[in-house]
One Martini backbone bead per residue (centre of mass of N, CA, C, O) as a GRO file, in nm:
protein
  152
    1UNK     BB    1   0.098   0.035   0.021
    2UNK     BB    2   0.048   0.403  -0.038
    3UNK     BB    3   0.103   0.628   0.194
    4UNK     BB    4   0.197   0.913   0.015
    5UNK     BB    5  -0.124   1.023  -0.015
    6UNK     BB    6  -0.177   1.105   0.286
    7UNK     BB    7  -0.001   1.279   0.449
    8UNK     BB    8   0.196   1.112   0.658
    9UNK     BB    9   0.330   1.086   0.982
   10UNK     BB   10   0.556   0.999   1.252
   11UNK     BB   11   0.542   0.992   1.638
   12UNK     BB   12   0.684   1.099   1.943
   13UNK     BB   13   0.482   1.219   2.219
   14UNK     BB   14   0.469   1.495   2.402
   15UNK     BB   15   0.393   1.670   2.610
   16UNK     BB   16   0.226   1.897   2.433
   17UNK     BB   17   0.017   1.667   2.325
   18UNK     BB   18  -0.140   1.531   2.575
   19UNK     BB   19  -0.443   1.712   2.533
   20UNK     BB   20  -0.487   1.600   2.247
   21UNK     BB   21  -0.489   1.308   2.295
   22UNK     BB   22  -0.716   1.296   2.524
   23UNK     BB   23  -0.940   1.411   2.318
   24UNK     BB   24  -0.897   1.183   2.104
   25UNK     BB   25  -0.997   0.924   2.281
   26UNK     BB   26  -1.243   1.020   2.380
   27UNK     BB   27  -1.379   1.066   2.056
   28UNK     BB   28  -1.316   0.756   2.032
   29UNK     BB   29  -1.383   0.550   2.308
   30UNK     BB   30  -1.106   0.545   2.440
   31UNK     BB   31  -0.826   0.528   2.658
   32UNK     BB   32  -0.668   0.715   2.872
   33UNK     BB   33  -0.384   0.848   2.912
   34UNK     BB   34  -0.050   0.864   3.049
   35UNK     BB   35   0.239   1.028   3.129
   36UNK     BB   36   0.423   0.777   3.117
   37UNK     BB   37   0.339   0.722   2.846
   38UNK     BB   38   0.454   0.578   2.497
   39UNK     BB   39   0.354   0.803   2.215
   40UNK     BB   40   0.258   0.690   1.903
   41UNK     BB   41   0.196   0.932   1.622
   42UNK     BB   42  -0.057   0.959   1.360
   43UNK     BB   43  -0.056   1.200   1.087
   44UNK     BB   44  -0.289   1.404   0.907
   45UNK     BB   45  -0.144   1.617   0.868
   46UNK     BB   46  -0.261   1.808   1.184
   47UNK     BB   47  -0.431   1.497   1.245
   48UNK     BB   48  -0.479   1.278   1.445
   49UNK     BB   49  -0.572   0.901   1.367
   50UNK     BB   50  -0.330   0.738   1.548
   51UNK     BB   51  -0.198   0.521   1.791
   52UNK     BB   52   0.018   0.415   2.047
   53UNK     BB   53   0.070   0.229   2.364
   54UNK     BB   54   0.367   0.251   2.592
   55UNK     BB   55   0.482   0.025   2.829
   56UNK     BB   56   0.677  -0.037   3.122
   57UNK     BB   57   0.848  -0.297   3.257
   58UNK     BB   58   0.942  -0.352   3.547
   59UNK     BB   59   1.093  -0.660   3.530
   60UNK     BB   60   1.178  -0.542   3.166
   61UNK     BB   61   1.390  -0.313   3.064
   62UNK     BB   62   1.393  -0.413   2.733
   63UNK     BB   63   1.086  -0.396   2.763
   64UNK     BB   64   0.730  -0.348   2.570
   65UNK     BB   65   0.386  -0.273   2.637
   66UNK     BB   66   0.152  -0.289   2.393
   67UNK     BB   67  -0.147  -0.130   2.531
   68UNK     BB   68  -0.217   0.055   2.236
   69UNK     BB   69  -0.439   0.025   1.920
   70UNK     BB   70  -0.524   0.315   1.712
   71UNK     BB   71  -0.757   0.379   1.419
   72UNK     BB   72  -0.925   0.537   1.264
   73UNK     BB   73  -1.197   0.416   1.071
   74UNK     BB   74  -1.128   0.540   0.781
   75UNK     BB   75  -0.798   0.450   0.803
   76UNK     BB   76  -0.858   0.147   0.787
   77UNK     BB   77  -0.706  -0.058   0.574
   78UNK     BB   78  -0.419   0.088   0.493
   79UNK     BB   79  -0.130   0.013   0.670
   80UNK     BB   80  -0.103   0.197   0.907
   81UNK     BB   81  -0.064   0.026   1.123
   82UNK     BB   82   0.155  -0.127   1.028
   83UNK     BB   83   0.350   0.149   1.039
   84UNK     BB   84   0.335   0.182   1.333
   85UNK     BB   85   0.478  -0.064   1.424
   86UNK     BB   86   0.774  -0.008   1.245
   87UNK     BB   87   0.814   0.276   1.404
   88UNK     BB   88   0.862   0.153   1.654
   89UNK     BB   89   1.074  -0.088   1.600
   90UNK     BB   90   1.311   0.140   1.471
   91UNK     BB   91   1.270   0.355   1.746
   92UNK     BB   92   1.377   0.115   1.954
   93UNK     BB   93   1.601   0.015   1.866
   94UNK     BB   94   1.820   0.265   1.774
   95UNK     BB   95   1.768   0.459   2.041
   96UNK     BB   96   1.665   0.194   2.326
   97UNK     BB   97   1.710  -0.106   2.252
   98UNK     BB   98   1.492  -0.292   2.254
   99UNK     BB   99   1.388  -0.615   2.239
  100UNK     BB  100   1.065  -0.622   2.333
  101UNK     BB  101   0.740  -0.674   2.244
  102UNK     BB  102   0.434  -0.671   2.429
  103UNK     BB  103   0.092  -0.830   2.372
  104UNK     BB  104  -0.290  -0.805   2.376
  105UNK     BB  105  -0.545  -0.980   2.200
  106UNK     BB  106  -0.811  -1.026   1.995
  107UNK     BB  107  -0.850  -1.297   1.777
  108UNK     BB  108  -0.924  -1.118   1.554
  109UNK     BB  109  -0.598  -1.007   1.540
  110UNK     BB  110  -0.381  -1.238   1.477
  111UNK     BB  111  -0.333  -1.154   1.167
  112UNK     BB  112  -0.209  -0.854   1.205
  113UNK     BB  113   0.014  -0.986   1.388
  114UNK     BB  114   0.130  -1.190   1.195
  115UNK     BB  115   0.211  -0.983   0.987
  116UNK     BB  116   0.418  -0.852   1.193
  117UNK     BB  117   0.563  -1.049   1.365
  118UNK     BB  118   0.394  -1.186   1.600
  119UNK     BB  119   0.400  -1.382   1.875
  120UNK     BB  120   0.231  -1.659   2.019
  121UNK     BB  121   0.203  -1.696   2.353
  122UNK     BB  122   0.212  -1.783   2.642
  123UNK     BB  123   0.170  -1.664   2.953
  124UNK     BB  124   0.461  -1.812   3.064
  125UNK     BB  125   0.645  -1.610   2.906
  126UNK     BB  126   0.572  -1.360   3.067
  127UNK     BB  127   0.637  -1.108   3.263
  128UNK     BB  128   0.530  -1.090   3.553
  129UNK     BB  129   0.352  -0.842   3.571
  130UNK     BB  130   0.181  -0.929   3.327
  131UNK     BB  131   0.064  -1.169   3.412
  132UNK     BB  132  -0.095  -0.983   3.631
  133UNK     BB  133  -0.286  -0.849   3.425
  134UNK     BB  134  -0.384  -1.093   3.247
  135UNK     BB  135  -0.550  -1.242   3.516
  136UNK     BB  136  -0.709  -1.014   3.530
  137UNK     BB  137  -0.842  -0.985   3.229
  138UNK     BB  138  -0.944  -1.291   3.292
  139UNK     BB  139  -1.130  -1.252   3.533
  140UNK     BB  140  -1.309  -1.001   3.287
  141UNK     BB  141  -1.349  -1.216   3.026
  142UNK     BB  142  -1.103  -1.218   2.865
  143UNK     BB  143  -0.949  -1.343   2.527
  144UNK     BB  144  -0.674  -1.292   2.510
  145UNK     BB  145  -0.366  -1.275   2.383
  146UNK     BB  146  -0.050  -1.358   2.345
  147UNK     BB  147   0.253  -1.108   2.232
  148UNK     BB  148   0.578  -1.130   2.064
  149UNK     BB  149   0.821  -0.909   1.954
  150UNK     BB  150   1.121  -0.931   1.849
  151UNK     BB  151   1.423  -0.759   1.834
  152UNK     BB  152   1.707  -0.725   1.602
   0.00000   0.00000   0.00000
């Protein structure tokens, strides 16, 4: 897909952009970041689109949970997505040094991640921390998948 006919960015978003992300969120009727949320952001000119939310896992330092991707429904289905998880990993493995990206997924959206080359895992494979993230959210009736992408 030719993503340069959208006249598209990708950045990592700074402090002052963090209340335009939160009413982003808002209008979109998904969750709220926090302010130590690392957040990917896509816009279409001046207009964010679409972000990731990535948190520090606190018992692996070289790893981050991809806590959520989110693109407005107008522009899924054009590779924009796919386009924002290749900028969060080259601009980990470059910048940050990261070795992991760990995430959750509900299983329709399988291929989305295997066609990223995130591998789905066991979730005794994740680290300590997300493990109880994970069993919370499955007493909570969740059926996420575990997936994690090795960085190279």
């Amino acid at each position: 897909m030719n993503l340069l006919k959208y006249d598209l960015s990708f950045s990592i978003a700074n402090s002052e952009e963090f209340y335009e992300i939160k009413h982003f969120l808002k209008r979109n009727n998904t969750h709220s970041p926090n302010r130590d949320d690392i957040i990917y952001l896509v816009r279409a000119g001046t207009s964010i689109i679409g972000l990731a939310r990535l948190l520090k896992i606190d018992d692996q330092a070289d790893a981050l949970w991809l806590r959520g991707l989110y693109i407005q429904e107008p522009w899924r289905n054009k590779g924009i997505a796919s386009q924002l998880l290749l900028e969060i990993l080259q601009s980990q493995k470059n910048q940050f040094e990261t070795k992991s990206l760990f995430a959750f997924a509900e299983p329709h959206l399988a291929h989305f991640y295997n066609h990223n080359k995130y591998e789905i895992i066991d979730k005794s494979a994740l680290p300590q921390s997300l493990k109880q993230k994970y069993s919370n959210a499955q007493e909570q009736g969740k059926n996420w998948l575990c997936l994690v992408k090795i960085i190279n």
